[in-house]
mmCIF file of C-alpha atoms and ligand atoms in Angstrom:
data_model
loop_
_atom_site.group_PDB
_atom_site.id
_atom_site.type_symbol
_atom_site.label_atom_id
_atom_site.label_comp_id
_atom_site.label_asym_id
_atom_site.label_seq_id
_atom_site.Cartn_x
_atom_site.Cartn_y
_atom_site.Cartn_z
ATOM 1 C CA UNK A 1 -10.579 -9.889 43.178
ATOM 2 C CA UNK A 2 -10.394 -10.053 39.367
ATOM 3 C CA UNK A 3 -7.925 -7.575 37.849
ATOM 4 C CA UNK A 4 -8.346 -5.947 34.455
ATOM 5 C CA UNK A 5 -6.153 -3.616 32.421
ATOM 6 C CA UNK A 6 -7.410 -1.140 29.841
ATOM 7 C CA UNK A 7 -5.236 -0.370 26.795
ATOM 8 C CA UNK A 8 -6.024 3.103 25.467
ATOM 9 C CA UNK A 9 -7.702 5.763 27.616
ATOM 10 C CA UNK A 10 -9.587 7.536 24.857
ATOM 11 C CA UNK A 11 -13.340 7.854 24.457
ATOM 12 C CA UNK A 12 -14.174 4.157 24.732
ATOM 13 C CA UNK A 13 -11.401 3.189 27.176
ATOM 14 C CA UNK A 14 -12.378 5.914 29.632
ATOM 15 C CA UNK A 15 -16.016 4.849 29.239
ATOM 16 C CA UNK A 16 -15.058 1.271 30.156
ATOM 17 C CA UNK A 17 -13.169 2.373 33.290
ATOM 18 C CA UNK A 18 -16.091 4.593 34.294
ATOM 19 C CA UNK A 19 -18.669 1.856 33.646
ATOM 20 C CA UNK A 20 -16.729 -0.785 35.629
ATOM 21 C CA UNK A 21 -16.476 1.677 38.504
ATOM 22 C CA UNK A 22 -20.113 2.825 38.337
ATOM 23 C CA UNK A 23 -21.559 -0.704 38.140
ATOM 24 C CA UNK A 24 -19.055 -2.261 40.565
ATOM 25 C CA UNK A 25 -21.717 -3.856 42.791
ATOM 26 C CA UNK A 26 -23.758 -5.179 39.891
ATOM 27 C CA UNK A 27 -20.642 -6.698 38.292
ATOM 28 C CA UNK A 28 -19.527 -8.235 41.580
ATOM 29 C CA UNK A 29 -22.874 -9.930 41.996
ATOM 30 C CA UNK A 30 -22.893 -11.220 38.427
ATOM 31 C CA UNK A 31 -19.249 -12.380 38.392
ATOM 32 C CA UNK A 32 -19.192 -13.681 41.955
ATOM 33 C CA UNK A 33 -16.082 -11.585 42.637
ATOM 34 C CA UNK A 34 -15.107 -7.938 42.410
ATOM 35 C CA UNK A 35 -13.715 -6.747 39.076
ATOM 36 C CA UNK A 36 -11.294 -3.868 39.312
ATOM 37 C CA UNK A 37 -9.106 -2.001 36.824
ATOM 38 C CA UNK A 38 -5.469 -2.249 37.943
ATOM 39 C CA UNK A 39 -3.793 -0.490 34.994
ATOM 40 C CA UNK A 40 -4.611 1.933 32.223
ATOM 41 C CA UNK A 41 -2.081 1.942 29.391
ATOM 42 C CA UNK A 42 -1.699 5.175 27.467
ATOM 43 C CA UNK A 43 1.111 7.329 26.103
ATOM 44 C CA UNK A 44 -0.355 10.349 27.878
ATOM 45 C CA UNK A 45 -0.638 11.265 31.556
ATOM 46 C CA UNK A 46 -4.048 12.286 32.831
ATOM 47 C CA UNK A 47 -3.357 14.807 35.549
ATOM 48 C CA UNK A 48 -6.414 15.362 37.729
ATOM 49 C CA UNK A 49 -8.274 12.352 36.329
ATOM 50 C CA UNK A 50 -9.826 10.211 39.110
ATOM 51 C CA UNK A 51 -8.020 7.163 37.690
ATOM 52 C CA UNK A 52 -4.701 8.972 37.102
ATOM 53 C CA UNK A 53 -2.815 6.677 39.478
ATOM 54 C CA UNK A 54 -3.606 3.615 37.344
ATOM 55 C CA UNK A 55 -1.882 4.985 34.229
ATOM 56 C CA UNK A 56 1.212 3.160 32.965
ATOM 57 C CA UNK A 57 3.155 3.719 29.753
ATOM 58 C CA UNK A 58 4.783 0.330 29.347
ATOM 59 C CA UNK A 59 2.714 -2.641 28.180
ATOM 60 C CA UNK A 60 5.157 -5.139 29.699
ATOM 61 C CA UNK A 61 3.929 -4.087 33.177
ATOM 62 C CA UNK A 62 0.511 -5.484 32.251
ATOM 63 C CA UNK A 63 1.821 -8.438 30.279
ATOM 64 C CA UNK A 64 4.008 -9.569 33.146
ATOM 65 C CA UNK A 65 1.511 -9.097 35.963
ATOM 66 C CA UNK A 66 0.125 -12.612 36.532
ATOM 67 C CA UNK A 67 -2.804 -11.209 38.506
ATOM 68 C CA UNK A 68 -4.209 -9.359 35.497
ATOM 69 C CA UNK A 69 -6.540 -11.849 33.862
ATOM 70 C CA UNK A 70 -8.581 -9.547 31.599
ATOM 71 C CA UNK A 71 -7.251 -7.036 29.093
ATOM 72 C CA UNK A 72 -9.518 -4.480 27.412
ATOM 73 C CA UNK A 73 -8.122 -3.245 24.101
ATOM 74 C CA UNK A 74 -9.662 0.089 23.151
ATOM 75 C CA UNK A 75 -6.703 1.519 21.251
ATOM 76 C CA UNK A 76 -8.097 1.049 17.748
ATOM 77 C CA UNK A 77 -6.027 0.445 14.620
ATOM 78 C CA UNK A 78 -3.930 -2.610 13.873
ATOM 79 C CA UNK A 79 -0.548 -1.758 15.419
ATOM 80 C CA UNK A 80 0.337 -2.052 18.242
ATOM 81 C CA UNK A 81 -3.136 -3.340 19.176
ATOM 82 C CA UNK A 82 -2.373 -6.635 17.397
ATOM 83 C CA UNK A 83 0.962 -7.173 19.145
ATOM 84 C CA UNK A 84 -0.459 -6.317 22.588
ATOM 85 C CA UNK A 85 -3.518 -8.534 22.083
ATOM 86 C CA UNK A 86 -1.393 -11.431 20.904
ATOM 87 C CA UNK A 87 0.997 -11.061 23.858
ATOM 88 C CA UNK A 88 -1.876 -10.896 26.372
ATOM 89 C CA UNK A 89 -3.589 -13.982 24.905
ATOM 90 C CA UNK A 90 -0.316 -15.916 24.939
ATOM 91 C CA UNK A 91 -0.115 -15.206 28.667
ATOM 92 C CA UNK A 92 -3.608 -16.667 29.080
ATOM 93 C CA UNK A 93 -5.263 -13.285 29.625
ATOM 94 C CA UNK A 94 -8.676 -12.908 27.958
ATOM 95 C CA UNK A 95 -9.043 -9.856 25.744
ATOM 96 C CA UNK A 96 -12.174 -7.780 25.055
ATOM 97 C CA UNK A 97 -12.151 -5.165 22.312
ATOM 98 C CA UNK A 98 -14.158 -2.594 20.387
ATOM 99 C CA UNK A 99 -11.561 -2.634 17.583
ATOM 100 C CA UNK A 100 -13.403 -3.737 14.424
ATOM 101 C CA UNK A 101 -10.407 -3.128 12.175
ATOM 102 C CA UNK A 102 -8.339 -5.625 14.155
ATOM 103 C CA UNK A 103 -11.163 -8.167 14.500
ATOM 104 C CA UNK A 104 -11.988 -8.022 10.774
ATOM 105 C CA UNK A 105 -8.313 -8.383 9.823
ATOM 106 C CA UNK A 106 -6.954 -10.808 12.426
ATOM 107 C CA UNK A 107 -9.995 -12.057 14.403
ATOM 108 C CA UNK A 108 -9.651 -15.668 13.338
ATOM 109 C CA UNK A 109 -5.964 -15.822 14.214
ATOM 110 C CA UNK A 110 -6.532 -14.112 17.579
ATOM 111 C CA UNK A 111 -9.347 -16.509 18.440
ATOM 112 C CA UNK A 112 -7.106 -19.467 17.589
ATOM 113 C CA UNK A 113 -4.438 -18.019 19.892
ATOM 114 C CA UNK A 114 -7.023 -17.581 22.643
ATOM 115 C CA UNK A 115 -8.088 -21.205 22.190
ATOM 116 C CA UNK A 116 -4.508 -22.454 22.433
ATOM 117 C CA UNK A 117 -4.054 -20.534 25.687
ATOM 118 C CA UNK A 118 -7.369 -21.347 27.420
ATOM 119 C CA UNK A 119 -8.637 -17.811 27.328
ATOM 120 C CA UNK A 120 -11.072 -15.839 25.161
ATOM 121 C CA UNK A 121 -11.148 -13.059 22.600
ATOM 122 C CA UNK A 122 -14.445 -11.146 22.751
ATOM 123 C CA UNK A 123 -15.503 -8.241 20.526
ATOM 124 C CA UNK A 124 -19.181 -7.437 21.119
ATOM 125 C CA UNK A 125 -18.478 -3.689 20.846
ATOM 126 C CA UNK A 126 -16.860 -4.015 17.417
ATOM 127 C CA UNK A 127 -20.224 -4.117 15.606
ATOM 128 C CA UNK A 128 -23.209 -1.936 16.391
ATOM 129 C CA UNK A 129 -21.664 -0.282 19.478
ATOM 130 C CA UNK A 130 -23.968 -0.989 22.405
ATOM 131 C CA UNK A 131 -26.336 -3.293 20.483
ATOM 132 C CA UNK A 132 -25.794 -6.842 21.764
ATOM 133 C CA UNK A 133 -25.937 -8.450 18.345
ATOM 134 C CA UNK A 134 -22.787 -10.595 18.411
ATOM 135 C CA UNK A 135 -23.827 -12.431 21.552
ATOM 136 C CA UNK A 136 -27.323 -12.894 20.100
ATOM 137 C CA UNK A 137 -25.901 -14.348 16.878
ATOM 138 C CA UNK A 138 -23.482 -16.653 18.667
ATOM 139 C CA UNK A 139 -25.776 -17.872 21.449
ATOM 140 C CA UNK A 140 -29.543 -17.419 21.044
ATOM 141 C CA UNK A 141 -29.421 -17.666 17.244
ATOM 142 C CA UNK A 142 -26.573 -20.199 17.073
ATOM 143 C CA UNK A 143 -29.026 -22.937 16.052
ATOM 144 C CA UNK A 144 -30.376 -20.951 13.107
ATOM 145 C CA UNK A 145 -29.190 -21.070 9.528
ATOM 146 C CA UNK A 146 -28.716 -17.346 9.027
ATOM 147 C CA UNK A 147 -29.970 -16.394 5.581
ATOM 148 C CA UNK A 148 -29.417 -12.643 5.657
ATOM 149 C CA UNK A 149 -27.937 -9.879 7.757
ATOM 150 C CA UNK A 150 -28.508 -6.298 6.660
ATOM 151 C CA UNK A 151 -27.421 -3.474 8.884
ATOM 152 C CA UNK A 152 -27.157 0.227 9.304
ATOM 153 C CA UNK A 153 -23.798 -0.202 10.974
ATOM 154 C CA UNK A 154 -22.265 3.241 10.854
ATOM 155 C CA UNK A 155 -23.589 6.037 13.035
ATOM 156 C CA UNK A 156 -21.653 8.847 11.349
ATOM 157 C CA UNK A 157 -23.077 8.222 7.895
ATOM 158 C CA UNK A 158 -26.576 7.670 9.237
ATOM 159 C CA UNK A 159 -26.360 11.019 11.027
ATOM 160 C CA UNK A 160 -25.152 12.745 7.844
ATOM 161 C CA UNK A 161 -27.865 11.163 5.672
ATOM 162 C CA UNK A 162 -30.572 12.016 8.216
ATOM 163 C CA UNK A 163 -29.482 15.660 8.324
ATOM 164 C CA UNK A 164 -29.133 15.904 4.538
ATOM 165 C CA UNK A 165 -32.744 14.743 4.242
ATOM 166 C CA UNK A 166 -34.059 16.982 7.027
ATOM 167 C CA UNK A 167 -32.274 20.120 5.839
ATOM 168 C CA UNK A 168 -31.863 19.584 2.097
ATOM 169 C CA UNK A 169 -28.139 20.271 2.591
ATOM 170 C CA UNK A 170 -25.213 18.966 0.569
ATOM 171 C CA UNK A 171 -23.037 16.116 1.835
ATOM 172 C CA UNK A 172 -19.914 18.290 2.239
ATOM 173 C CA UNK A 173 -21.800 20.924 4.266
ATOM 174 C CA UNK A 174 -23.262 18.401 6.717
ATOM 175 C CA UNK A 175 -19.946 16.564 7.003
ATOM 176 C CA UNK A 176 -18.098 19.783 7.880
ATOM 177 C CA UNK A 177 -20.705 20.587 10.515
ATOM 178 C CA UNK A 178 -20.602 17.036 11.922
ATOM 179 C CA UNK A 179 -16.809 17.325 12.205
ATOM 180 C CA UNK A 180 -17.100 20.671 13.995
ATOM 181 C CA UNK A 181 -19.559 19.084 16.450
ATOM 182 C CA UNK A 182 -17.226 16.120 17.012
ATOM 183 C CA UNK A 183 -19.659 13.572 15.516
ATOM 184 C CA UNK A 184 -17.404 12.820 12.555
ATOM 185 C CA UNK A 185 -13.665 12.138 12.631
ATOM 186 C CA UNK A 186 -11.160 14.677 11.279
ATOM 187 C CA UNK A 187 -10.331 12.060 8.644
ATOM 188 C CA UNK A 188 -13.830 10.749 7.874
ATOM 189 C CA UNK A 189 -12.776 8.389 5.057
ATOM 190 C CA UNK A 190 -13.349 5.095 6.892
ATOM 191 C CA UNK A 191 -16.883 6.123 7.818
ATOM 192 C CA UNK A 192 -18.093 7.983 4.734
ATOM 193 C CA UNK A 193 -16.539 5.612 2.198
ATOM 194 C CA UNK A 194 -18.114 2.576 3.874
ATOM 195 C CA UNK A 195 -14.894 0.872 5.076
ATOM 196 C CA UNK A 196 -16.046 0.840 8.713
ATOM 197 C CA UNK A 197 -19.426 -0.709 7.831
ATOM 198 C CA UNK A 198 -17.671 -3.207 5.552
ATOM 199 C CA UNK A 199 -15.526 -4.522 8.386
ATOM 200 C CA UNK A 200 -18.557 -4.795 10.653
ATOM 201 C CA UNK A 201 -20.666 -6.793 8.191
ATOM 202 C CA UNK A 202 -17.653 -9.047 7.499
ATOM 203 C CA UNK A 203 -17.433 -9.816 11.235
ATOM 204 C CA UNK A 204 -21.180 -10.396 11.648
ATOM 205 C CA UNK A 205 -21.576 -12.682 8.651
ATOM 206 C CA UNK A 206 -18.394 -14.611 9.545
ATOM 207 C CA UNK A 207 -19.878 -15.340 12.970
ATOM 208 C CA UNK A 208 -23.279 -16.185 11.515
ATOM 209 C CA UNK A 209 -21.884 -18.624 8.954
ATOM 210 C CA UNK A 210 -18.981 -19.877 11.072
ATOM 211 C CA UNK A 211 -16.729 -19.130 8.093
ATOM 212 C CA UNK A 212 -14.086 -16.557 7.340
ATOM 213 C CA UNK A 213 -15.493 -13.756 5.207
ATOM 214 C CA UNK A 214 -12.676 -11.437 4.174
ATOM 215 C CA UNK A 215 -13.758 -7.799 4.218
ATOM 216 C CA UNK A 216 -11.563 -7.254 1.147
ATOM 217 C CA UNK A 217 -13.972 -9.462 -0.840
ATOM 218 C CA UNK A 218 -16.973 -7.221 -0.102
ATOM 219 C CA UNK A 219 -17.803 -4.585 -2.720
ATOM 220 C CA UNK A 220 -18.028 -1.249 -0.891
ATOM 221 C CA UNK A 221 -19.342 2.184 -1.853
ATOM 222 C CA UNK A 222 -19.764 5.094 0.536
ATOM 223 C CA UNK A 223 -22.104 8.061 0.679
ATOM 224 C CA UNK A 224 -19.817 10.872 -0.482
ATOM 225 C CA UNK A 225 -21.452 11.011 -3.926
ATOM 226 C CA UNK A 226 -25.031 11.225 -2.619
ATOM 227 C CA UNK A 227 -26.585 14.535 -3.671
ATOM 228 C CA UNK A 228 -29.586 16.479 -2.345
ATOM 229 C CA UNK A 229 -31.293 15.587 -5.677
ATOM 230 C CA UNK A 230 -30.863 11.859 -4.918
ATOM 231 C CA UNK A 231 -32.528 12.421 -1.571
ATOM 232 C CA UNK A 232 -35.370 14.403 -3.153
ATOM 233 C CA UNK A 233 -36.041 11.577 -5.597
ATOM 234 C CA UNK A 234 -35.930 8.953 -2.843
ATOM 235 C CA UNK A 235 -38.490 11.065 -0.945
ATOM 236 C CA UNK A 236 -40.672 11.297 -4.064
ATOM 237 C CA UNK A 237 -40.741 7.470 -3.984
ATOM 238 C CA UNK A 238 -41.591 7.466 -0.265
ATOM 239 C CA UNK A 239 -38.114 6.327 0.776
ATOM 240 C CA UNK A 240 -34.968 7.371 2.596
ATOM 241 C CA UNK A 241 -31.350 6.826 1.659
ATOM 242 C CA UNK A 242 -29.337 4.730 4.083
ATOM 243 C CA UNK A 243 -25.868 3.177 3.942
ATOM 244 C CA UNK A 244 -26.615 -0.549 4.146
ATOM 245 C CA UNK A 245 -24.114 -3.279 4.837
ATOM 246 C CA UNK A 246 -25.704 -6.503 3.720
ATOM 247 C CA UNK A 247 -24.895 -10.177 3.291
ATOM 248 C CA UNK A 248 -27.341 -12.720 1.906
ATOM 249 C CA UNK A 249 -27.021 -16.454 1.344
ATOM 250 C CA UNK A 250 -28.161 -17.382 -2.182
ATOM 251 C CA UNK A 251 -27.998 -20.472 -4.405
ATOM 252 C CA UNK A 252 -24.999 -18.964 -6.188
ATOM 253 C CA UNK A 253 -22.993 -17.986 -3.120
ATOM 254 C CA UNK A 254 -22.905 -15.277 -0.507
ATOM 255 C CA UNK A 255 -23.923 -11.861 -1.842
ATOM 256 C CA UNK A 256 -22.322 -9.151 0.258
ATOM 257 C CA UNK A 257 -22.213 -5.438 -0.428
ATOM 258 C CA UNK A 258 -21.927 -2.099 1.332
ATOM 259 C CA UNK A 259 -23.618 0.765 -0.524
ATOM 260 C CA UNK A 260 -26.199 3.507 -0.171
ATOM 261 C CA UNK A 261 -29.707 2.189 -0.816
ATOM 262 C CA UNK A 262 -33.167 3.688 -0.946
ATOM 263 C CA UNK A 263 -35.077 2.090 1.915
ATOM 264 C CA UNK A 264 -38.870 2.088 1.606
ATOM 265 C CA UNK A 265 -41.426 2.685 4.378
ATOM 266 C CA UNK A 266 -42.169 -1.042 4.518
ATOM 267 C CA UNK A 267 -38.591 -1.837 5.612
ATOM 268 C CA UNK A 268 -37.825 -2.162 9.335
ATOM 269 C CA UNK A 269 -34.675 -0.117 8.601
ATOM 270 C CA UNK A 270 -36.704 2.914 7.401
ATOM 271 C CA UNK A 271 -37.147 4.392 10.888
ATOM 272 C CA UNK A 272 -33.478 4.192 11.878
ATOM 273 C CA UNK A 273 -32.318 7.814 12.093
ATOM 274 C CA UNK A 274 -29.425 9.924 13.350
ATOM 275 C CA UNK A 275 -26.537 8.038 14.969
ATOM 276 C CA UNK A 276 -28.635 4.952 15.663
ATOM 277 C CA UNK A 277 -27.701 1.579 14.211
ATOM 278 C CA UNK A 278 -29.858 -1.430 13.452
ATOM 279 C CA UNK A 279 -29.180 -4.974 12.366
ATOM 280 C CA UNK A 280 -31.831 -6.967 10.524
ATOM 281 C CA UNK A 281 -31.333 -10.737 10.760
ATOM 282 C CA UNK A 282 -33.250 -13.411 8.850
ATOM 283 C CA UNK A 283 -32.966 -16.972 10.165
ATOM 284 C CA UNK A 284 -34.424 -20.110 8.585
ATOM 285 C CA UNK A 285 -36.471 -20.996 11.690
ATOM 286 C CA UNK A 286 -36.933 -17.637 13.400
ATOM 287 C CA UNK A 287 -37.753 -15.611 10.313
ATOM 288 C CA UNK A 288 -37.046 -11.911 10.661
ATOM 289 C CA UNK A 289 -35.763 -10.040 13.694
ATOM 290 C CA UNK A 290 -34.086 -6.687 14.237
ATOM 291 C CA UNK A 291 -31.651 -5.312 16.788
ATOM 292 C CA UNK A 292 -31.671 -1.541 17.303
ATOM 293 C CA UNK A 293 -29.763 0.901 19.463
ATOM 294 C CA UNK A 294 -26.867 3.259 19.889
ATOM 295 C CA UNK A 295 -24.138 2.125 17.533
ATOM 296 C CA UNK A 296 -21.392 4.437 18.744
ATOM 297 C CA UNK A 297 -20.395 6.751 21.564
ATOM 298 C CA UNK A 298 -18.501 6.437 24.818
ATOM 299 C CA UNK A 299 -20.965 4.741 27.147
ATOM 300 C CA UNK A 300 -22.983 2.616 24.676
ATOM 301 C CA UNK A 301 -19.731 1.110 23.378
ATOM 302 C CA UNK A 302 -18.372 0.775 26.915
ATOM 303 C CA UNK A 303 -21.556 -1.087 27.884
ATOM 304 C CA UNK A 304 -20.839 -3.757 25.270
ATOM 305 C CA UNK A 305 -17.186 -4.032 26.351
ATOM 306 C CA UNK A 306 -18.177 -4.393 30.001
ATOM 307 C CA UNK A 307 -20.586 -7.199 29.066
ATOM 308 C CA UNK A 308 -17.578 -8.974 27.560
ATOM 309 C CA UNK A 309 -15.435 -8.251 30.634
ATOM 310 C CA UNK A 310 -18.099 -9.921 32.744
ATOM 311 C CA UNK A 311 -18.199 -12.919 30.412
ATOM 312 C CA UNK A 312 -14.400 -13.206 30.719
ATOM 313 C CA UNK A 313 -14.679 -13.028 34.510
ATOM 314 C CA UNK A 314 -17.248 -15.823 34.509
ATOM 315 C CA UNK A 315 -15.154 -18.072 32.264
ATOM 316 C CA UNK A 316 -11.608 -17.531 33.574
ATOM 317 C CA UNK A 317 -9.236 -20.305 32.518
ATOM 318 C CA UNK A 318 -11.586 -21.468 29.754
ATOM 319 C CA UNK A 319 -11.940 -20.688 26.074
ATOM 320 C CA UNK A 320 -15.291 -19.552 24.702
ATOM 321 C CA UNK A 321 -15.483 -20.569 21.053
ATOM 322 C CA UNK A 322 -17.521 -18.761 18.397
ATOM 323 C CA UNK A 323 -17.169 -21.521 15.798
ATOM 324 C CA UNK A 324 -15.480 -19.206 13.268
ATOM 325 C CA UNK A 325 -13.594 -21.561 10.904
ATOM 326 C CA UNK A 326 -10.807 -20.801 8.466
ATOM 327 C CA UNK A 327 -12.908 -21.928 5.477
ATOM 328 C CA UNK A 328 -14.028 -19.117 3.162
ATOM 329 C CA UNK A 329 -17.605 -19.222 1.871
ATOM 330 C CA UNK A 330 -18.287 -19.078 -1.841
ATOM 331 C CA UNK A 331 -18.955 -15.437 -2.675
ATOM 332 C CA UNK A 332 -20.878 -14.016 -5.609
ATOM 333 C CA UNK A 333 -18.753 -11.543 -7.578
ATOM 334 C CA UNK A 334 -20.117 -7.981 -7.659
ATOM 335 C CA UNK A 335 -21.275 -8.364 -11.296
ATOM 336 C CA UNK A 336 -23.548 -11.248 -10.313
ATOM 337 C CA UNK A 337 -25.169 -9.625 -7.276
ATOM 338 C CA UNK A 338 -28.872 -8.970 -7.768
ATOM 339 C CA UNK A 339 -30.442 -5.633 -6.831
ATOM 340 C CA UNK A 340 -33.240 -3.273 -7.851
ATOM 341 C CA UNK A 341 -32.279 0.251 -8.818
ATOM 342 C CA UNK A 342 -33.951 3.658 -8.641
ATOM 343 C CA UNK A 343 -32.886 5.570 -11.740
ATOM 344 C CA UNK A 344 -33.312 9.304 -12.453
ATOM 345 C CA UNK A 345 -32.826 10.599 -15.991
ATOM 346 C CA UNK A 346 -33.474 13.764 -17.997
ATOM 347 C CA UNK A 347 -36.952 13.491 -19.630
ATOM 348 C CA UNK A 348 -35.205 13.414 -23.031
ATOM 349 C CA UNK A 349 -33.865 9.924 -22.237
ATOM 350 C CA UNK A 350 -37.245 8.386 -21.294
ATOM 351 C CA UNK A 351 -37.717 6.605 -24.636
ATOM 352 C CA UNK A 352 -34.213 5.104 -24.463
ATOM 353 C CA UNK A 353 -34.835 3.982 -20.867
ATOM 354 C CA UNK A 354 -38.060 2.228 -21.889
ATOM 355 C CA UNK A 355 -36.055 0.315 -24.526
ATOM 356 C CA UNK A 356 -33.256 -0.862 -22.255
ATOM 357 C CA UNK A 357 -35.426 -1.467 -19.182
ATOM 358 C CA UNK A 358 -38.603 -3.008 -20.664
ATOM 359 C CA UNK A 359 -41.719 -2.752 -18.501
ATOM 360 C CA UNK A 360 -40.617 0.150 -16.297
ATOM 361 C CA UNK A 361 -43.160 2.678 -15.050
ATOM 362 C CA UNK A 362 -42.061 6.319 -14.969
ATOM 363 C CA UNK A 363 -42.818 8.561 -12.018
ATOM 364 C CA UNK A 364 -42.118 12.106 -10.927
ATOM 365 C CA UNK A 365 -38.517 12.357 -9.721
ATOM 366 C CA UNK A 366 -39.125 15.570 -7.747
ATOM 367 C CA UNK A 367 -36.507 17.278 -9.948
ATOM 368 C CA UNK A 368 -37.411 19.670 -12.801
ATOM 369 C CA UNK A 369 -37.440 18.013 -16.277
ATOM 370 C CA UNK A 370 -36.242 14.673 -14.922
ATOM 371 C CA UNK A 371 -38.191 11.457 -14.502
ATOM 372 C CA UNK A 372 -37.456 8.352 -12.471
ATOM 373 C CA UNK A 373 -38.282 4.657 -12.313
ATOM 374 C CA UNK A 374 -37.414 1.541 -10.321
ATOM 375 C CA UNK A 375 -36.085 -1.495 -12.175
ATOM 376 C CA UNK A 376 -36.984 -5.115 -11.628
ATOM 377 C CA UNK A 377 -34.386 -7.223 -9.819
ATOM 378 C CA UNK A 378 -31.362 -7.619 -12.062
ATOM 379 C CA UNK A 379 -27.676 -8.338 -11.795
ATOM 380 C CA UNK A 380 -25.269 -5.475 -11.287
ATOM 381 C CA UNK A 381 -23.652 -6.304 -14.629
ATOM 382 C CA UNK A 382 -26.911 -6.213 -16.619
ATOM 383 C CA UNK A 383 -27.897 -2.989 -14.875
ATOM 384 C CA UNK A 384 -24.575 -1.294 -15.592
ATOM 385 C CA UNK A 385 -24.773 -2.191 -19.287
ATOM 386 C CA UNK A 386 -28.283 -0.786 -19.677
ATOM 387 C CA UNK A 387 -27.657 2.254 -17.488
ATOM 388 C CA UNK A 388 -24.557 3.232 -19.477
ATOM 389 C CA UNK A 389 -26.791 4.098 -22.435
ATOM 390 C CA UNK A 390 -28.807 6.708 -20.514
ATOM 391 C CA UNK A 391 -26.423 9.622 -20.944
ATOM 392 C CA UNK A 392 -24.059 11.509 -18.662
ATOM 393 C CA UNK A 393 -26.739 13.039 -16.423
ATOM 394 C CA UNK A 394 -28.451 9.827 -15.352
ATOM 395 C CA UNK A 395 -28.102 8.852 -11.694
ATOM 396 C CA UNK A 396 -28.998 5.728 -9.783
ATOM 397 C CA UNK A 397 -29.208 4.234 -6.337
ATOM 398 C CA UNK A 398 -29.923 0.686 -5.256
ATOM 399 C CA UNK A 399 -33.294 -0.113 -3.689
ATOM 400 C CA UNK A 400 -33.881 -2.315 -0.646
HETATM 401 N N1 HSE B 501 -17.162 5.573 13.475
HETATM 402 C C1 HSE B 501 -18.095 4.578 13.904
HETATM 403 C C2 HSE B 501 -19.510 4.993 13.540
HETATM 404 C C3 HSE B 501 -17.954 4.387 15.395
HETATM 405 O O1 HSE B 501 -19.707 6.162 13.148
HETATM 406 O O2 HSE B 501 -20.421 4.189 13.592
HETATM 407 C C4 HSE B 501 -18.537 3.120 15.915
HETATM 408 O O3 HSE B 501 -17.941 1.979 15.376
#
């Protein structure tokens, strides 16, 4: 028998316990031994819950039980998740998590601790929920030089943007409705301001490059300033607005950014709607590939965690390395990052726009007395300088 403990019996933690129970036979066959949850750590009691008897309130019970070899951390946040993870790894217990904040902040250190204690730290569920993209990057694609990863990595914002486009509604209206339906958090800042997606792309590109990309070095903008007019103009150009988290290897360093972009029909990311996530990966041998699926939610996320639990069970007493070094890659500063931009301006500014963006072609913006155009590729700095001369009512969005 292989014993596991689950820290945090919220949405994901309860999904993990349910999934391990539901797929008991399948897991036994794959692991060669039965995997069972011995403890659930939570501050609350769960009267009437089928797994009520497993609930404990003191982490030291788990830490000091030598028969528990796998710990699932689904608490979220940094503290006390960090302390509990560290303590479990130091006891040689492998840890699986969905906690992207902790992985992005302390992943390297926790993996080093796992290595020193002949156990593993796995975090498939931290990026893209149920989409198995981390294992793909670190196994099947491990022989590739990864040139680009661009993802729709946040389900909440994708849901909001999809509904804004379908209904013509304002951001604040859709957000309030999404909160009432339980799709968005009460404090939606991490999702809508792009912080969640930023941590996820930092993890993915760190794994792909085998280097330590600090999420604090990634320029991040959210979707809270997107207006129905922006969406109308994107539609007039045949596109959709999506929050993209991207990282691209260039001759002048790694360009990484999280921001809303207009995505055209020719992009594989165009058809990714609602709460779905997708991760586009470009490798030097493979070329382009895309991973698509449910990026959030109880059971999709639990599915990814359970895959990690199984991997832990199959590698007990050993360390599985991801080759994530301490070295930081050279990063291009935001000013030097190259993008194209969709710009909308009052018709009165068309002549000025033609001066500062030579060669542009104007098109209907879909908004009364305003025109729009798409720039050539240019650096963020050059764009900002030219755009600043287009008056207070000009608006812009990057183009993928
Ligand atoms: N808040 C996240 C999202 C949950 O909306 O994608 C999954 O990480």
